[in-house]
Amino acid sequence: MQLDIYQVNAFTSEPFTGNPAGVCITQESLPASLMLSIAKEMAISETAFLTLSDNRLRWFTPQVEVALCGHGTLATVNVLDEIGLLEKDGKCSFHTLSGELHAQKVGERISLDFPLYPANEAEMSLAKLEALGLKEEDIESWGEFEGGKDLLVMKSEERLHHLTPNFHALIQCEGRAMAVTAKSERSDVDFIARYFAPWVGVNEDPVTGSAYCALAPYWADKLNKCSLIGYQDSERGGYVGMMLKQDRIELSGQAITLIKGTIRV
């Protein structure tokens, strides 16, 4: 069997930046074991699989299936547009493990309608702090979102930029993922963030759309604004636009298809 496969850089308009996602679109669903094998072969943080018969969208890291993936969804919309499968108004909807998601492409910008995941205050983990190379005085607050993911707010943007976690030590701690953020001194963005998820095989994710479902409500409250721009300060980097809408959030960004090919399975 031969399948079309794409690699799309999401939350960027330039090659070699943003977050690369695999995209595989089929008429009927593939077995979950095959999707995982393809994701392992792609060897990037997530590969998205869309079934056209029922608009079912699923996302896999090289190790597990995940319930929500922003950059994989953005990448999928970009591919649908390129192969002529979007509606005239650029809208589309997907059935996912996180419920029904809506998206729209207008010009070069893609917007995603996602759920909000406000963080609750949580107890600080000294073991995780040590693995991150941080001290208690580096942290403004520590929260938890989406069933066990950590949200750390740091006092220093520069300290976050130079963070070098010990991933071997970090994975010894119980966890799912860590979104680490700080207020930005830059004029073009409101805050910066980094995202570490060695527990699912992704030490540092380049740009993590789903993390902004938790980052946005925190910074909206902190900065008293509902429209925000975030920058993920990874090696590749990427920009995420956010607009809070009651209990939902509109994430937005651009994408560029870098690779198109065929995979034989």
Tab-separated table of C-alpha atoms in Angstrom:
chain	number	residue	atom	x	y	z
A	1	MET	CA	0.000	0.000	0.000
A	2	GLN	CA	1.254	3.478	-0.909
A	3	LEU	CA	0.190	6.568	1.028
A	4	ASP	CA	0.826	10.245	0.388
A	5	ILE	CA	2.785	11.796	3.239
A	6	TYR	CA	3.645	15.428	3.928
A	7	GLN	CA	5.935	17.270	6.292
A	8	VAL	CA	4.657	20.732	7.176
A	9	ASN	CA	6.348	23.382	9.299
A	10	ALA	CA	3.646	24.925	11.502
A	11	PHE	CA	3.483	28.302	13.267
A	12	THR	CA	5.961	29.765	10.807
A	13	SER	CA	6.116	31.031	7.227
A	14	GLU	CA	9.757	30.066	6.663
A	15	PRO	CA	11.512	26.760	5.957
A	16	PHE	CA	13.544	25.160	8.771
A	17	THR	CA	11.673	27.001	11.544
A	18	GLY	CA	8.440	26.357	13.434
A	19	ASN	CA	7.309	22.854	14.377
A	20	PRO	CA	7.439	20.112	11.724
A	21	ALA	CA	4.398	17.825	11.616
A	22	GLY	CA	3.738	14.799	9.482
A	23	VAL	CA	0.363	14.686	7.715
A	24	CYS	CA	-1.247	11.573	6.247
A	25	ILE	CA	-4.742	11.846	4.721
A	26	THR	CA	-6.663	8.706	3.743
A	27	GLN	CA	-10.209	7.915	2.700
A	28	GLU	CA	-10.644	5.192	5.318
A	29	SER	CA	-9.042	4.787	8.726
A	30	LEU	CA	-5.691	3.063	9.135
A	31	PRO	CA	-5.031	0.640	12.008
A	32	ALA	CA	-3.703	2.440	15.078
A	33	SER	CA	-0.609	0.210	15.054
A	34	LEU	CA	0.185	1.326	11.494
A	35	MET	CA	-0.313	5.000	12.387
A	36	LEU	CA	2.122	4.601	15.271
A	37	SER	CA	4.648	2.866	13.009
A	38	ILE	CA	4.407	5.696	10.478
A	39	ALA	CA	4.847	8.250	13.259
A	40	LYS	CA	7.961	6.413	14.431
A	41	GLU	CA	9.301	6.422	10.874
A	42	MET	CA	8.622	10.149	10.487
A	43	ALA	CA	10.617	10.667	13.724
A	44	ILE	CA	9.221	14.131	14.477
A	45	SER	CA	7.174	15.243	17.461
A	46	GLU	CA	3.748	14.479	15.937
A	47	THR	CA	2.204	13.007	12.814
A	48	ALA	CA	-1.448	13.774	12.071
A	49	PHE	CA	-3.794	11.247	10.449
A	50	LEU	CA	-7.047	12.420	8.881
A	51	THR	CA	-9.747	10.031	7.654
A	52	LEU	CA	-11.912	11.738	5.022
A	53	SER	CA	-14.861	9.332	5.375
A	54	ASP	CA	-15.651	10.582	8.885
A	55	ASN	CA	-13.350	13.629	9.359
A	56	ARG	CA	-11.599	11.820	12.193
A	57	LEU	CA	-8.279	13.451	13.110
A	58	ARG	CA	-5.720	11.678	15.285
A	59	TRP	CA	-2.172	12.570	16.322
A	60	PHE	CA	0.744	10.304	17.240
A	61	THR	CA	4.190	10.997	18.655
A	62	PRO	CA	6.820	8.326	17.900
A	63	GLN	CA	5.682	6.652	21.141
A	64	VAL	CA	2.001	7.357	21.896
A	65	GLU	CA	-1.275	8.780	20.631
A	66	VAL	CA	-2.065	12.235	22.059
A	67	ALA	CA	-5.472	13.796	22.684
A	68	LEU	CA	-4.746	17.242	21.239
A	69	CYS	CA	-2.102	18.675	18.916
A	70	GLY	CA	-2.156	22.254	17.695
A	71	HIS	CA	0.670	22.207	15.180
A	72	GLY	CA	-0.514	18.897	13.711
A	73	THR	CA	-3.992	20.376	13.188
A	74	LEU	CA	-2.564	23.538	11.636
A	75	ALA	CA	-0.443	21.390	9.304
A	76	THR	CA	-3.445	19.275	8.301
A	77	VAL	CA	-5.490	22.354	7.348
A	78	ASN	CA	-2.582	23.603	5.259
A	79	VAL	CA	-2.384	20.310	3.331
A	80	LEU	CA	-6.177	20.200	2.822
A	81	ASP	CA	-5.960	23.667	1.288
A	82	GLU	CA	-3.100	22.690	-1.013
A	83	ILE	CA	-4.879	19.602	-2.336
A	84	GLY	CA	-8.169	21.454	-2.813
A	85	LEU	CA	-10.266	19.835	-0.079
A	86	LEU	CA	-11.197	22.920	1.943
A	87	GLU	CA	-14.586	24.597	1.562
A	88	LYS	CA	-14.677	27.873	-0.394
A	89	ASP	CA	-14.740	29.837	2.859
A	90	GLY	CA	-11.662	27.926	4.084
A	91	LYS	CA	-13.539	26.231	6.921
A	92	CYS	CA	-13.275	22.625	8.101
A	93	SER	CA	-14.153	20.546	11.159
A	94	PHE	CA	-12.588	17.467	12.743
A	95	HIS	CA	-13.743	14.783	15.176
A	96	THR	CA	-10.972	14.210	17.727
A	97	LEU	CA	-10.284	12.798	21.178
A	98	SER	CA	-10.712	16.382	22.433
A	99	GLY	CA	-14.144	16.786	20.851
A	100	GLU	CA	-15.111	18.558	17.657
A	101	LEU	CA	-12.534	21.099	16.509
A	102	HIS	CA	-13.100	23.813	13.911
A	103	ALA	CA	-10.528	25.546	11.735
A	104	GLN	CA	-10.412	28.128	8.975
A	105	LYS	CA	-7.765	29.291	6.530
A	106	VAL	CA	-8.014	32.901	5.343
A	107	GLY	CA	-5.148	34.029	3.152
A	108	GLU	CA	-1.952	32.692	4.673
A	109	ARG	CA	-3.288	32.536	8.231
A	110	ILE	CA	-4.946	29.501	9.776
A	111	SER	CA	-7.123	29.805	12.886
A	112	LEU	CA	-8.030	26.905	15.177
A	113	ASP	CA	-10.961	26.785	17.601
A	114	PHE	CA	-9.638	24.890	20.635
A	115	PRO	CA	-10.758	24.266	24.232
A	116	LEU	CA	-9.298	26.268	27.118
A	117	TYR	CA	-7.266	24.435	29.782
A	118	PRO	CA	-6.847	26.873	32.692
A	119	ALA	CA	-4.142	25.765	35.114
A	120	ASN	CA	-4.830	25.081	38.773
A	121	GLU	CA	-2.271	25.867	41.462
A	122	ALA	CA	-0.075	22.847	42.185
A	123	GLU	CA	2.673	21.868	44.580
A	124	MET	CA	6.197	22.594	43.398
A	125	SER	CA	8.317	19.530	42.596
A	126	LEU	CA	11.867	19.970	43.877
A	127	ALA	CA	13.015	16.963	41.823
A	128	LYS	CA	11.727	18.526	38.615
A	129	LEU	CA	13.253	21.870	39.565
A	130	GLU	CA	16.635	20.216	40.015
A	131	ALA	CA	16.285	18.388	36.674
A	132	LEU	CA	15.525	21.712	34.996
A	133	GLY	CA	18.535	23.322	36.658
A	134	LEU	CA	16.352	25.801	38.556
A	135	LYS	CA	15.905	26.995	42.125
A	136	GLU	CA	12.735	27.911	43.981
A	137	GLU	CA	13.546	31.618	43.686
A	138	ASP	CA	13.469	31.307	39.854
A	139	ILE	CA	9.760	30.422	39.904
A	140	GLU	CA	6.854	32.872	40.030
A	141	SER	CA	4.151	30.190	40.189
A	142	TRP	CA	3.570	26.477	39.577
A	143	GLY	CA	0.342	25.080	38.176
A	144	GLU	CA	-1.139	21.977	36.580
A	145	PHE	CA	-3.339	21.650	33.499
A	146	GLU	CA	-4.936	18.992	31.308
A	147	GLY	CA	-4.631	16.170	33.796
A	148	GLY	CA	-1.044	16.224	34.980
A	149	LYS	CA	0.886	18.662	32.775
A	150	ASP	CA	2.968	21.263	34.621
A	151	LEU	CA	2.780	25.002	33.993
A	152	LEU	CA	5.808	26.837	35.401
A	153	VAL	CA	5.984	30.616	35.325
A	154	MET	CA	9.529	31.923	35.627
A	155	LYS	CA	10.600	35.357	36.786
A	156	SER	CA	13.249	35.810	34.092
A	157	GLU	CA	12.849	35.645	30.312
A	158	GLU	CA	16.632	35.371	29.901
A	159	ARG	CA	16.851	32.534	32.428
A	160	LEU	CA	14.193	30.609	30.499
A	161	HIS	CA	15.978	31.239	27.197
A	162	HIS	CA	19.185	29.657	28.518
A	163	LEU	CA	17.506	26.733	30.286
A	164	THR	CA	19.234	23.381	29.645
A	165	PRO	CA	17.191	20.583	31.280
A	166	ASN	CA	18.647	17.233	32.267
A	167	PHE	CA	16.108	15.090	30.411
A	168	HIS	CA	17.465	11.829	31.821
A	169	ALA	CA	16.783	13.140	35.335
A	170	LEU	CA	13.474	14.712	34.327
A	171	ILE	CA	12.017	11.486	32.972
A	172	GLN	CA	12.707	9.791	36.304
A	173	CYS	CA	10.040	12.091	37.791
A	174	GLU	CA	6.360	11.362	37.358
A	175	GLY	CA	4.878	13.625	34.712
A	176	ARG	CA	3.316	14.155	31.286
A	177	ALA	CA	4.768	17.439	30.009
A	178	MET	CA	6.005	20.819	31.203
A	179	ALA	CA	5.142	24.222	29.754
A	180	VAL	CA	7.618	26.780	31.098
A	181	THR	CA	6.895	30.447	30.452
A	182	ALA	CA	7.946	34.017	31.284
A	183	LYS	CA	6.774	37.529	30.485
A	184	SER	CA	8.617	38.932	27.499
A	185	GLU	CA	10.484	42.214	27.361
A	186	ARG	CA	10.127	42.209	23.562
A	187	SER	CA	7.708	44.645	21.967
A	188	ASP	CA	6.307	42.142	19.443
A	189	VAL	CA	5.271	39.341	21.831
A	190	ASP	CA	3.544	39.185	25.213
A	191	PHE	CA	5.317	36.125	26.612
A	192	ILE	CA	7.707	33.364	25.685
A	193	ALA	CA	7.420	29.664	26.420
A	194	ARG	CA	9.247	26.363	26.100
A	195	TYR	CA	7.729	22.876	26.255
A	196	PHE	CA	9.388	19.705	27.512
A	197	ALA	CA	7.758	16.271	27.144
A	198	PRO	CA	10.355	13.481	27.468
A	199	TRP	CA	7.612	11.248	28.927
A	200	VAL	CA	6.099	10.888	25.425
A	201	GLY	CA	9.394	10.828	23.540
A	202	VAL	CA	9.716	14.568	22.794
A	203	ASN	CA	12.446	16.188	24.897
A	204	GLU	CA	11.680	19.694	23.672
A	205	ASP	CA	8.845	20.423	21.281
A	206	PRO	CA	9.636	23.298	18.886
A	207	VAL	CA	6.164	24.941	18.966
A	208	THR	CA	3.289	23.417	20.958
A	209	GLY	CA	-0.133	24.758	19.971
A	210	SER	CA	-2.071	22.837	22.638
A	211	ALA	CA	0.083	24.311	25.426
A	212	TYR	CA	-1.299	27.752	24.605
A	213	CYS	CA	-4.744	26.522	25.657
A	214	ALA	CA	-3.306	26.841	29.183
A	215	LEU	CA	-0.766	29.611	28.624
A	216	ALA	CA	-3.323	31.996	27.108
A	217	PRO	CA	-5.776	32.166	30.050
A	218	TYR	CA	-2.887	32.614	32.493
A	219	TRP	CA	-1.321	35.506	30.596
A	220	ALA	CA	-4.682	37.025	29.644
A	221	ASP	CA	-5.478	37.351	33.337
A	222	LYS	CA	-1.968	38.515	34.224
A	223	LEU	CA	-1.746	41.123	31.458
A	224	ASN	CA	-5.464	42.018	31.414
A	225	LYS	CA	-5.912	41.416	27.673
A	226	CYS	CA	-7.735	38.799	25.599
A	227	SER	CA	-5.627	39.047	22.426
A	228	LEU	CA	-2.059	37.782	22.807
A	229	ILE	CA	1.041	36.847	20.846
A	230	GLY	CA	3.342	34.147	22.201
A	231	TYR	CA	6.764	33.078	21.011
A	232	GLN	CA	8.031	29.551	21.612
A	233	ASP	CA	11.706	30.071	22.345
A	234	SER	CA	12.996	26.728	21.084
A	235	GLU	CA	15.935	26.308	18.732
A	236	ARG	CA	13.562	26.477	15.739
A	237	GLY	CA	11.149	29.024	17.228
A	238	GLY	CA	7.606	29.943	16.244
A	239	TYR	CA	4.797	32.448	16.840
A	240	VAL	CA	1.299	31.675	18.110
A	241	GLY	CA	-1.590	34.140	18.013
A	242	MET	CA	-4.317	33.777	20.660
A	243	MET	CA	-7.792	35.216	21.103
A	244	LEU	CA	-9.839	34.178	24.142
A	245	LYS	CA	-13.549	33.591	23.476
A	246	GLN	CA	-15.349	32.662	26.722
A	247	ASP	CA	-14.533	28.964	27.297
A	248	ARG	CA	-12.735	28.530	23.961
A	249	ILE	CA	-9.575	29.911	22.405
A	250	GLU	CA	-8.706	30.808	18.842
A	251	LEU	CA	-5.115	29.885	18.048
A	252	SER	CA	-3.649	31.207	14.820
A	253	GLY	CA	-0.500	30.911	12.780
A	254	GLN	CA	0.967	30.152	9.394
A	255	ALA	CA	2.355	26.964	7.880
A	256	ILE	CA	4.544	25.879	4.992
A	257	THR	CA	4.699	22.441	3.369
A	258	LEU	CA	8.332	21.478	3.082
A	259	ILE	CA	8.211	17.841	1.927
A	260	LYS	CA	5.721	15.776	-0.062
A	261	GLY	CA	6.261	12.126	-0.819
A	262	THR	CA	4.954	8.567	-0.808
A	263	ILE	CA	5.369	6.020	1.954
A	264	ARG	CA	5.087	2.298	1.158
A	265	VAL	CA	3.593	0.281	4.007
